[in-house]
mmCIF file of C-alpha atoms in Angstrom:
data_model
loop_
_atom_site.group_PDB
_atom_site.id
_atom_site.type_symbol
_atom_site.label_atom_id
_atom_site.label_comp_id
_atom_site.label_asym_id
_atom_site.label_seq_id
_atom_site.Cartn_x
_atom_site.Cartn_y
_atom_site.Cartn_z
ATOM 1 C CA UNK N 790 139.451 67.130 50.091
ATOM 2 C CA UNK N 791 139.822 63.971 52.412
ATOM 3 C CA UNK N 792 136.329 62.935 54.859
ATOM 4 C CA UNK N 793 136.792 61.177 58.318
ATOM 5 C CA UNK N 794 133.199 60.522 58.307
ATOM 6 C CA UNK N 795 131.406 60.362 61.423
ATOM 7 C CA UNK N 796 127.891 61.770 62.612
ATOM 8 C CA UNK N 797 129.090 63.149 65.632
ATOM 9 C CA UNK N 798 132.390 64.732 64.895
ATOM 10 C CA UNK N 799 133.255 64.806 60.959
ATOM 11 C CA UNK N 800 136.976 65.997 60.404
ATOM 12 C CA UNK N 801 137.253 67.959 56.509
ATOM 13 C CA UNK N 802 140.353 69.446 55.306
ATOM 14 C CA UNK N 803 141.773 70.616 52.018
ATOM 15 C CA UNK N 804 145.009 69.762 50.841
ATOM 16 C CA UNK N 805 146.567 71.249 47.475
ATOM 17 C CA UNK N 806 149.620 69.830 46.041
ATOM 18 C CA UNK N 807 151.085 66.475 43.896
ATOM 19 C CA UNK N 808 152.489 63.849 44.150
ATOM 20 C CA UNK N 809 155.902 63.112 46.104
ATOM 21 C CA UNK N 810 155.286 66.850 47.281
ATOM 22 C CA UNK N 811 154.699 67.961 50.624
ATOM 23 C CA UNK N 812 151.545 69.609 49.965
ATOM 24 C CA UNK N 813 149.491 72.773 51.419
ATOM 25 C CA UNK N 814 146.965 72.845 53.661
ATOM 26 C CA UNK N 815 144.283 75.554 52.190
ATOM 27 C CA UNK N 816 141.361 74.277 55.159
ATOM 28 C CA UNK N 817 140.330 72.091 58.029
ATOM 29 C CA UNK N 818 138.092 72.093 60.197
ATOM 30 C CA UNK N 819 135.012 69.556 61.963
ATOM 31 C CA UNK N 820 131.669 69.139 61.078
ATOM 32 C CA UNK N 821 129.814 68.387 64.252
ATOM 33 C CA UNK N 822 125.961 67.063 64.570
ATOM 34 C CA UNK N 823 124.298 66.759 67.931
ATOM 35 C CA UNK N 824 124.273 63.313 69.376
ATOM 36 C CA UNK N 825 120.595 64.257 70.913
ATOM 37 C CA UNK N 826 118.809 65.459 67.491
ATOM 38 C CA UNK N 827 116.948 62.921 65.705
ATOM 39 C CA UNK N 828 118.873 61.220 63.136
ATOM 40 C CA UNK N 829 117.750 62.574 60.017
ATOM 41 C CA UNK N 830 118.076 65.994 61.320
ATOM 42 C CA UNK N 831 121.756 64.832 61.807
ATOM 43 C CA UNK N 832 122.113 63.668 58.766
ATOM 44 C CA UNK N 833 120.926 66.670 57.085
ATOM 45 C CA UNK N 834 122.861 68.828 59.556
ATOM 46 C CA UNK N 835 126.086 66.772 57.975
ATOM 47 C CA UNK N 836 125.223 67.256 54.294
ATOM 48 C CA UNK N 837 124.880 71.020 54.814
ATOM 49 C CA UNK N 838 127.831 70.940 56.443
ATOM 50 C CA UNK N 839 129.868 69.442 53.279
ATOM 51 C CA UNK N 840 128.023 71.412 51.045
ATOM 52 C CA UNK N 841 128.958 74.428 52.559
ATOM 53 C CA UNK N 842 132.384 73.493 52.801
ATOM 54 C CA UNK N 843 132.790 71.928 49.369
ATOM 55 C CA UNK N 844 131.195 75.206 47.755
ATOM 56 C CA UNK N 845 133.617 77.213 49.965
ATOM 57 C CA UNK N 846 137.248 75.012 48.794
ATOM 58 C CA UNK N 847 135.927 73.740 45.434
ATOM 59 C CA UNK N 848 138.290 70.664 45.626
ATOM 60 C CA UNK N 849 139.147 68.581 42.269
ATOM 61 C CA UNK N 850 138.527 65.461 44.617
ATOM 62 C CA UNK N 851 136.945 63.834 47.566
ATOM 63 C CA UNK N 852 138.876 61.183 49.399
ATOM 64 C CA UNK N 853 136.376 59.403 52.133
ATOM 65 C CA UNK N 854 138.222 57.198 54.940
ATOM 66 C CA UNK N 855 136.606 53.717 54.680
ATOM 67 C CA UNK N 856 134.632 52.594 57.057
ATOM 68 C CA UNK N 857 136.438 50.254 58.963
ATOM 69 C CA UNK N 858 134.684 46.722 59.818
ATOM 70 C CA UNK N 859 136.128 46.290 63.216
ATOM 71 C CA UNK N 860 134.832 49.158 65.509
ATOM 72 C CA UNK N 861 131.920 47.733 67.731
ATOM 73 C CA UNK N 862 128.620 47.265 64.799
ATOM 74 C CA UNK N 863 126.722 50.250 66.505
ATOM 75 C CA UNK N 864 129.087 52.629 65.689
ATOM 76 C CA UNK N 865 129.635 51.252 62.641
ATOM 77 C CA UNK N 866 126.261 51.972 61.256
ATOM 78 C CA UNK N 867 126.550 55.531 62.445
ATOM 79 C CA UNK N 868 130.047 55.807 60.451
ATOM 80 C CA UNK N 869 128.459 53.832 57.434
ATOM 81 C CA UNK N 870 125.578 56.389 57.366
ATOM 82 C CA UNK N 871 128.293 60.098 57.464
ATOM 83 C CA UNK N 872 130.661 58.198 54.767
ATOM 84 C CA UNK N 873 127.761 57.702 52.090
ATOM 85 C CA UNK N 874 125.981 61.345 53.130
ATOM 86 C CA UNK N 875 130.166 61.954 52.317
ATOM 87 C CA UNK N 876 130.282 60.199 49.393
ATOM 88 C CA UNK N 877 126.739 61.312 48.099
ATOM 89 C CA UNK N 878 128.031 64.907 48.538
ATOM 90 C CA UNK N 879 131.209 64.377 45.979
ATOM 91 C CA UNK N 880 129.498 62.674 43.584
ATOM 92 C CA UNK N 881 126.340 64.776 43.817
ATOM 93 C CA UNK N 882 128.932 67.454 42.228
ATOM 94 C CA UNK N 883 130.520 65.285 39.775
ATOM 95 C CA UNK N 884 133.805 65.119 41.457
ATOM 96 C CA UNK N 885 135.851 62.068 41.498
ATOM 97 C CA UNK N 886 135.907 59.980 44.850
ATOM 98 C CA UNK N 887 138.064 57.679 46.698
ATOM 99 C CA UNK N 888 138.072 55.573 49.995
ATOM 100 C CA UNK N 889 141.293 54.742 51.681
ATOM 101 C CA UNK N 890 141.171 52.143 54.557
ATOM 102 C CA UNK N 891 142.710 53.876 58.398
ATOM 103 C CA UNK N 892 145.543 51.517 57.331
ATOM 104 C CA UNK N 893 146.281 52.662 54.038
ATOM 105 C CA UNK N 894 146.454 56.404 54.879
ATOM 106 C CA UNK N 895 149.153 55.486 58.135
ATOM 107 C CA UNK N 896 150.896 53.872 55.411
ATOM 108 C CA UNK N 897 151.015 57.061 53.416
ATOM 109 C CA UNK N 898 151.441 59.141 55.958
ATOM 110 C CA UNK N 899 153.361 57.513 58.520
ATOM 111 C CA UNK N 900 155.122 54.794 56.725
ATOM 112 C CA UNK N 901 153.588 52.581 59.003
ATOM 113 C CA UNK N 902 149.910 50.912 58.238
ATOM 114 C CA UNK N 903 149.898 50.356 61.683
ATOM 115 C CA UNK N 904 150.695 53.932 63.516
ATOM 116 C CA UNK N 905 148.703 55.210 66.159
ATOM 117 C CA UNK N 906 146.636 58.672 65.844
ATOM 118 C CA UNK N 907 149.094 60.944 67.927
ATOM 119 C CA UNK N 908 151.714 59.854 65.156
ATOM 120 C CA UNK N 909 149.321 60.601 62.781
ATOM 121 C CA UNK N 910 148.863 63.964 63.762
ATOM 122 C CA UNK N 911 152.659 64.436 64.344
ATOM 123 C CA UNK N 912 153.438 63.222 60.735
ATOM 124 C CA UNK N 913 150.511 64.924 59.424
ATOM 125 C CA UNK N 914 151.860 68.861 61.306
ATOM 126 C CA UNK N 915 155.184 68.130 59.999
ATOM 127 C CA UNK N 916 154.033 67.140 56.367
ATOM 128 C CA UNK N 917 152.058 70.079 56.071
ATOM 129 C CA UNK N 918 154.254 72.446 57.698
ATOM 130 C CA UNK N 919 151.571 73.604 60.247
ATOM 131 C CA UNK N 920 152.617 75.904 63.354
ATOM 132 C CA UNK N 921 149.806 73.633 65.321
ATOM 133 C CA UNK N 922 148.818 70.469 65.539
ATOM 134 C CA UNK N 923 145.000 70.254 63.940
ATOM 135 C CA UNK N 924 142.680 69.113 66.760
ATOM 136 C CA UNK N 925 140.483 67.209 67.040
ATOM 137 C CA UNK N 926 141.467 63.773 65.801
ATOM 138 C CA UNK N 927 138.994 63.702 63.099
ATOM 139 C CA UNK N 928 140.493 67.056 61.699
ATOM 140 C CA UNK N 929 144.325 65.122 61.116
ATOM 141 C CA UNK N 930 142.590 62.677 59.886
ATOM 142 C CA UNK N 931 141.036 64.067 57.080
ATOM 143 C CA UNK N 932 144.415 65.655 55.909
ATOM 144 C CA UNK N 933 146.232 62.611 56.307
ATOM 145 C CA UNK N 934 143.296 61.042 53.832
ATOM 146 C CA UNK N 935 143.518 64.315 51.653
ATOM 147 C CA UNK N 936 147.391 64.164 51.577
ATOM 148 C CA UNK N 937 147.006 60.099 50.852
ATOM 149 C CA UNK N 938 145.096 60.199 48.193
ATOM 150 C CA UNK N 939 147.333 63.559 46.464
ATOM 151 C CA UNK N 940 150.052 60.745 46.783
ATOM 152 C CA UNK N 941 148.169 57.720 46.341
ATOM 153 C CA UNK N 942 145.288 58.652 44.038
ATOM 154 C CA UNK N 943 147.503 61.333 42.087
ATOM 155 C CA UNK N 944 149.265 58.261 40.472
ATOM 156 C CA UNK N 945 145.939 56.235 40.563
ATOM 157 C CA UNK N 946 144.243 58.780 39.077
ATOM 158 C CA UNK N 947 147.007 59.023 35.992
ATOM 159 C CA UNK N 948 146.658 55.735 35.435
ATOM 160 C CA UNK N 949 142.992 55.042 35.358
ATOM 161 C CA UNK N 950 142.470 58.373 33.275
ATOM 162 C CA UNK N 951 145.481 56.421 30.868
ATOM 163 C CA UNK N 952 143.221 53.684 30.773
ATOM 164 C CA UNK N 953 139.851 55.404 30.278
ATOM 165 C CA UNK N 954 137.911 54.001 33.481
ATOM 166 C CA UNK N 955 137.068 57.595 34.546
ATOM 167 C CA UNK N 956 139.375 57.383 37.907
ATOM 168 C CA UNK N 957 140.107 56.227 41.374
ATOM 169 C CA UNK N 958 137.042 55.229 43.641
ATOM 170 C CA UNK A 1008 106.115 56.069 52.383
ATOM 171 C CA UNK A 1009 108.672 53.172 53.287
ATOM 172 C CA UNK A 1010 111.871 51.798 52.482
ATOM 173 C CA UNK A 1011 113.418 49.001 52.973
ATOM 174 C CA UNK A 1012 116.941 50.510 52.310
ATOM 175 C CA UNK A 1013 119.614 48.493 50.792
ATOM 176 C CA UNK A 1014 121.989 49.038 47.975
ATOM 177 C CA UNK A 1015 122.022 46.596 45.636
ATOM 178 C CA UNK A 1016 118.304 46.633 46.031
ATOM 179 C CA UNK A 1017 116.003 49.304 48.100
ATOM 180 C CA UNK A 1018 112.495 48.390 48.029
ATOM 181 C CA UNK A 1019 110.407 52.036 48.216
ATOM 182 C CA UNK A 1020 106.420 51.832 48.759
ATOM 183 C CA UNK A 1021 103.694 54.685 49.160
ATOM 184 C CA UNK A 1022 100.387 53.510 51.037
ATOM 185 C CA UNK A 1023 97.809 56.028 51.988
ATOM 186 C CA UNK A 1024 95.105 55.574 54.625
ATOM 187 C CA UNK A 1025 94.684 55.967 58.241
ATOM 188 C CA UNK A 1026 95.816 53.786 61.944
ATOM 189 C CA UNK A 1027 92.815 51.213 62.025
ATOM 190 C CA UNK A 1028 92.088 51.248 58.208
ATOM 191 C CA UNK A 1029 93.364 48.667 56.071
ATOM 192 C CA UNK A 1030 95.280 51.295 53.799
ATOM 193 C CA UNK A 1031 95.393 51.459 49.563
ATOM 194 C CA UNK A 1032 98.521 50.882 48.169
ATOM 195 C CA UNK A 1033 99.574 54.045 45.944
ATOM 196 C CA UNK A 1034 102.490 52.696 44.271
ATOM 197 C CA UNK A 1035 105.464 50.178 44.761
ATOM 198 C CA UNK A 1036 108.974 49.635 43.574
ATOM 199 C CA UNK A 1037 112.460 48.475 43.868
ATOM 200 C CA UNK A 1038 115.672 50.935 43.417
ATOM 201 C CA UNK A 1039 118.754 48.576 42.332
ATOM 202 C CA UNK A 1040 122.028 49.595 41.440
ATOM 203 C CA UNK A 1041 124.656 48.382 40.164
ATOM 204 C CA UNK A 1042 127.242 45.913 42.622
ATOM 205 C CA UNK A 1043 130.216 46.343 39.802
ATOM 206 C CA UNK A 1044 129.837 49.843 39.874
ATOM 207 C CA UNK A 1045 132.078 52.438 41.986
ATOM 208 C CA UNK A 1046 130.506 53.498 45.481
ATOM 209 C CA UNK A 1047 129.549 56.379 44.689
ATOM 210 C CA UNK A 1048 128.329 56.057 41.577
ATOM 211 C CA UNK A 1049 125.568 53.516 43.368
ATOM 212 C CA UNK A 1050 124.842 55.988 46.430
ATOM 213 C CA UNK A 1051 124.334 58.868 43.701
ATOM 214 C CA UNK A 1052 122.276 56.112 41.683
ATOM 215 C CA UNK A 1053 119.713 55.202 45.336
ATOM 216 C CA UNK A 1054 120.034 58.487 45.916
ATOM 217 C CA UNK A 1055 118.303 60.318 42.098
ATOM 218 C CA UNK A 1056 116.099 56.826 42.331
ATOM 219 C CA UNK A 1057 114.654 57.828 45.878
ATOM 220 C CA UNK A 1058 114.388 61.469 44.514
ATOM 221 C CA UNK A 1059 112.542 60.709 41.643
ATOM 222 C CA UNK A 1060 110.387 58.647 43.839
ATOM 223 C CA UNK A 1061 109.744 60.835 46.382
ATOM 224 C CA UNK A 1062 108.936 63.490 43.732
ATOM 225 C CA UNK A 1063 106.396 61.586 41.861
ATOM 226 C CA UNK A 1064 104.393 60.404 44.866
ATOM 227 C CA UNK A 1065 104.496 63.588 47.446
ATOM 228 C CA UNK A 1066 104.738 61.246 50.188
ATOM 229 C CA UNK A 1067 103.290 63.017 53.810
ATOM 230 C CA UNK A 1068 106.499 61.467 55.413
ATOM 231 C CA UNK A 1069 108.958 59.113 54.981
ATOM 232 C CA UNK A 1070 109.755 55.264 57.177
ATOM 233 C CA UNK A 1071 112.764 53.772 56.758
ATOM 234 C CA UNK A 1072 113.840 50.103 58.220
ATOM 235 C CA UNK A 1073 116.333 50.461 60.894
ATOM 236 C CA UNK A 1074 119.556 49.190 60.485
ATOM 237 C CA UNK A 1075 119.780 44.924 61.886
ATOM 238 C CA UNK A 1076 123.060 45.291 63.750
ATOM 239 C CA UNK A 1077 122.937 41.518 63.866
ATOM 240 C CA UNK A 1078 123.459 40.889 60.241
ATOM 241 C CA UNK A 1079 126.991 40.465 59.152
ATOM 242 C CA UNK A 1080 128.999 43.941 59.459
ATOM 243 C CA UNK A 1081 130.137 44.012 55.635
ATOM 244 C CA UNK A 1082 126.693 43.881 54.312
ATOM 245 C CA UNK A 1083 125.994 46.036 57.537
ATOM 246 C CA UNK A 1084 127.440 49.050 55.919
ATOM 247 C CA UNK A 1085 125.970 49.149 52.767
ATOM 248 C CA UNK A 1086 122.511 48.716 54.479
ATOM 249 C CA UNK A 1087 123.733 51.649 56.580
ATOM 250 C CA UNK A 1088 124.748 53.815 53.643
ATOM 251 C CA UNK A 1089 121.196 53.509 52.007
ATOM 252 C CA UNK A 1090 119.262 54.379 55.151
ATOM 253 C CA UNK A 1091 121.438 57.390 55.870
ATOM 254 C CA UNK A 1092 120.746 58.301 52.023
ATOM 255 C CA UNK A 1093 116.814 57.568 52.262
ATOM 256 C CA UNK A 1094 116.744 59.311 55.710
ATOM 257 C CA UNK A 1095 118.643 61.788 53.911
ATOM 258 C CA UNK A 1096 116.240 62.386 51.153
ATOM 259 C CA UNK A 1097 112.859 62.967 53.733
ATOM 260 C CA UNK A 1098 114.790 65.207 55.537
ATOM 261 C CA UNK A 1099 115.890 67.112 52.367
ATOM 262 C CA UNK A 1100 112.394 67.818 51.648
ATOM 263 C CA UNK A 1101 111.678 68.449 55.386
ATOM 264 C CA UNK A 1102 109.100 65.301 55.574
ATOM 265 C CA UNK A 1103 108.957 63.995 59.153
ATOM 266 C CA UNK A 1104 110.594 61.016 59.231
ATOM 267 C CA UNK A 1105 110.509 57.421 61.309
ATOM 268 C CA UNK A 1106 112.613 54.188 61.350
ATOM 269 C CA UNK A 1107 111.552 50.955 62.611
ATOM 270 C CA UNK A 1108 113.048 48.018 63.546
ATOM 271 C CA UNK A 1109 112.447 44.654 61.204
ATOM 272 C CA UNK A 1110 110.512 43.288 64.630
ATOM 273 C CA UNK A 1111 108.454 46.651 64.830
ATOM 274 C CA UNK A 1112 107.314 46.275 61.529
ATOM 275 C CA UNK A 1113 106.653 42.550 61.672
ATOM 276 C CA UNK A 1114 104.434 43.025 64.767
ATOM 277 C CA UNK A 1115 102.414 45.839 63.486
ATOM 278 C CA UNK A 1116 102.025 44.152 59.768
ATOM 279 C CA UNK A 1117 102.014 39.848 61.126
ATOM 280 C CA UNK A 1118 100.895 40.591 65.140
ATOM 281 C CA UNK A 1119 104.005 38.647 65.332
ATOM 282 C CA UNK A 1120 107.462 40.473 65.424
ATOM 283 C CA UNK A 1121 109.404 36.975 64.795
ATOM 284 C CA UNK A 1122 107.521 36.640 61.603
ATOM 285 C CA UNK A 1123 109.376 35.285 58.807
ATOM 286 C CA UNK A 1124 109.749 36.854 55.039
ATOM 287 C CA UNK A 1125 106.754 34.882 53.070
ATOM 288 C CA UNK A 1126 104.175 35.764 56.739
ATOM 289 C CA UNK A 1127 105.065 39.691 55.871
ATOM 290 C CA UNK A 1128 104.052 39.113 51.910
ATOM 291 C CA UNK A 1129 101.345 37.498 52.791
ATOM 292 C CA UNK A 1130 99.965 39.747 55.371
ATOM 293 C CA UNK A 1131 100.729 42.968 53.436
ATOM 294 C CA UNK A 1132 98.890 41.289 50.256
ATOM 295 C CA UNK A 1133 96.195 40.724 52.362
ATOM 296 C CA UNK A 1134 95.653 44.043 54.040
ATOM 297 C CA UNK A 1135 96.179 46.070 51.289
ATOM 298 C CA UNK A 1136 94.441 43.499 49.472
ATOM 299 C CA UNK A 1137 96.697 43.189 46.250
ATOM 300 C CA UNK A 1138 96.014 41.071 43.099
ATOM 301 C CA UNK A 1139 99.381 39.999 43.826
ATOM 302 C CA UNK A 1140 102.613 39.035 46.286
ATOM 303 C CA UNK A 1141 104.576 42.165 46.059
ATOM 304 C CA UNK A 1142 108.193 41.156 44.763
ATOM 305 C CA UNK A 1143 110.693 40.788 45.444
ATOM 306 C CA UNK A 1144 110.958 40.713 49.226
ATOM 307 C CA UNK A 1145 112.290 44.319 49.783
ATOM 308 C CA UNK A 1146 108.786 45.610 47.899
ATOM 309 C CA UNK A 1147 106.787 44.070 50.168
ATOM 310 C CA UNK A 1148 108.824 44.859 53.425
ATOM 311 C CA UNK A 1149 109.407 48.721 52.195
ATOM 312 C CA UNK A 1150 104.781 48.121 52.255
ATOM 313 C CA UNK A 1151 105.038 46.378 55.568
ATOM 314 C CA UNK A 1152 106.884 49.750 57.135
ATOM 315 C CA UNK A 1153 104.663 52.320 55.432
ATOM 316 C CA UNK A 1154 101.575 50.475 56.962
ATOM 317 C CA UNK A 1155 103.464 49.928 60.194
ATOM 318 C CA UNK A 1156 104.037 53.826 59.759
ATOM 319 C CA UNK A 1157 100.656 54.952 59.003
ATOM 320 C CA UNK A 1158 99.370 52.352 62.052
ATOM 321 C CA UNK A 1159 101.592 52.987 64.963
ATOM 322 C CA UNK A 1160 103.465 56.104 63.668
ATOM 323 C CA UNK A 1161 99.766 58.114 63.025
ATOM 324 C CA UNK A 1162 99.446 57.762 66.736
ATOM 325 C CA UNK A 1163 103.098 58.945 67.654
ATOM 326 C CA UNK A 1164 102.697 61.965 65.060
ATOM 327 C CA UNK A 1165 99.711 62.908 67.014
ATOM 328 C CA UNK A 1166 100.950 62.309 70.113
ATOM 329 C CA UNK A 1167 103.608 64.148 69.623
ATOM 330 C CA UNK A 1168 102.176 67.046 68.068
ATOM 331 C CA UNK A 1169 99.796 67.392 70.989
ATOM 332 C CA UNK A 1170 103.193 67.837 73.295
ATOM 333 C CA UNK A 1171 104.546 70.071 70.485
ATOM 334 C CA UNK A 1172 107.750 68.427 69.667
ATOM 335 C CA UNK A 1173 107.388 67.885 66.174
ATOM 336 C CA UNK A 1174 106.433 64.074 65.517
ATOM 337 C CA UNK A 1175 108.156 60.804 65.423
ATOM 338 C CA UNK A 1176 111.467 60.259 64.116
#
């Protein structure tokens, strides 16, 4: 499962596969919170939300997009805040996490650290063999962290299970 | 109950008592985990450590320390990641819940919202008239909102229950 954590729109989406294979989308879809409701209520509106929808796709794995240091520091904080709710919720189930910096999941998905978010969401439709693009945003953006870290934290994953550290993170 | 949120070191305090009344001190503490440790691992850590706090003490409602966009944006998210965890765990339990800026707190606790560090130790020791300095520095300050709470957030609670909207947040 990869997280583009944010309070107002969060984008989830399953992906089911291995490495150096396409991959299957089995869900996506946005978590939304209302920018007027107090924050905790947000917050709590956003951790239902991933409950519901990690009870619903029982992934093997939660891939989080890292919060990235450079947006303006206000909504950073707000980011900061959906990412650990999204991290809480993995680990809260025992499930191994990952975070994958914006640039890292391009990379994967693009070829291209630097790619913008319509080529994203091109690479990501293609990839996945979808008849639409997934909208918003937030929604390709989650499968291109899902399908990063089947590529990515498949191998990662072998590895740090060869050397007995429990995983990627 | 307050919290100073943070994640290599949270500092969590109950005081009970009423706006205009000193306040007694029901019980203090610091939550640290573990910098080496994977993310997760230390949000799921803050987050059982908040839990068990929370459970012990039946807090009435919960203050956390807003975020200080002005600090430097790494440390920034961390900070961010605990308060959306301890804002988080109120909710949870449906406890109205409050933040408050370092400068709110300081001017409820000091009369002085520029106050430095050792002004808020020494002012919380006094008015909850401790044997001795709370420590470390998050202990006292996660005291310093719970009295800030119970002094200017008692009057917002019943403020706002009078208009019916449910209390501060």
């Amino acid at each position: 499962m990869g997280i583009d954590p944010g309070l107002t729109r969060c984008g989830v989406g399953v992906v089911e596969g291995r490495p150096g294979a396409p991959g299957t989308m089995i869900a996506v879809g946005v978590i939304r919170t209302d920018p007027k409701a107090p924050l905790a209520d947000r917050l709590l509106a956003l951790d239902d939300g991933l409950r519901a929808f990690l009870e619903d796709h029982q992934p093997e794995a939660v891939a989080v997009e890292r919060v990235f240091s450079q947006h303006n520091v206000a909504s950073v904080i707000g980011t900061a805040q959906a990412s650990g709710i999204a991290l809480l919720a993995g680990a809260r189930l025992g499930l191994p996490t990952a975070t994958y910096t914006p640039s890292e999941a391009k990379a994967a998905i693009c070829g291209n650290g630097a790619a913008d978010k319509q080529q994203v969401t091109t690479m990501i439709t293609r990839i996945l063999r979808l008849k639409e693009a997934p909208k918003p945003a937030d929604a390709a953006d989650a499968l291109a962290i899902a399908v990063c870290h089947l590529w990515r934290g498949g191998m990662k994953a072998r590895l740090a299970a060869a050397a007995g550290n429990g995983g990627p993170r």
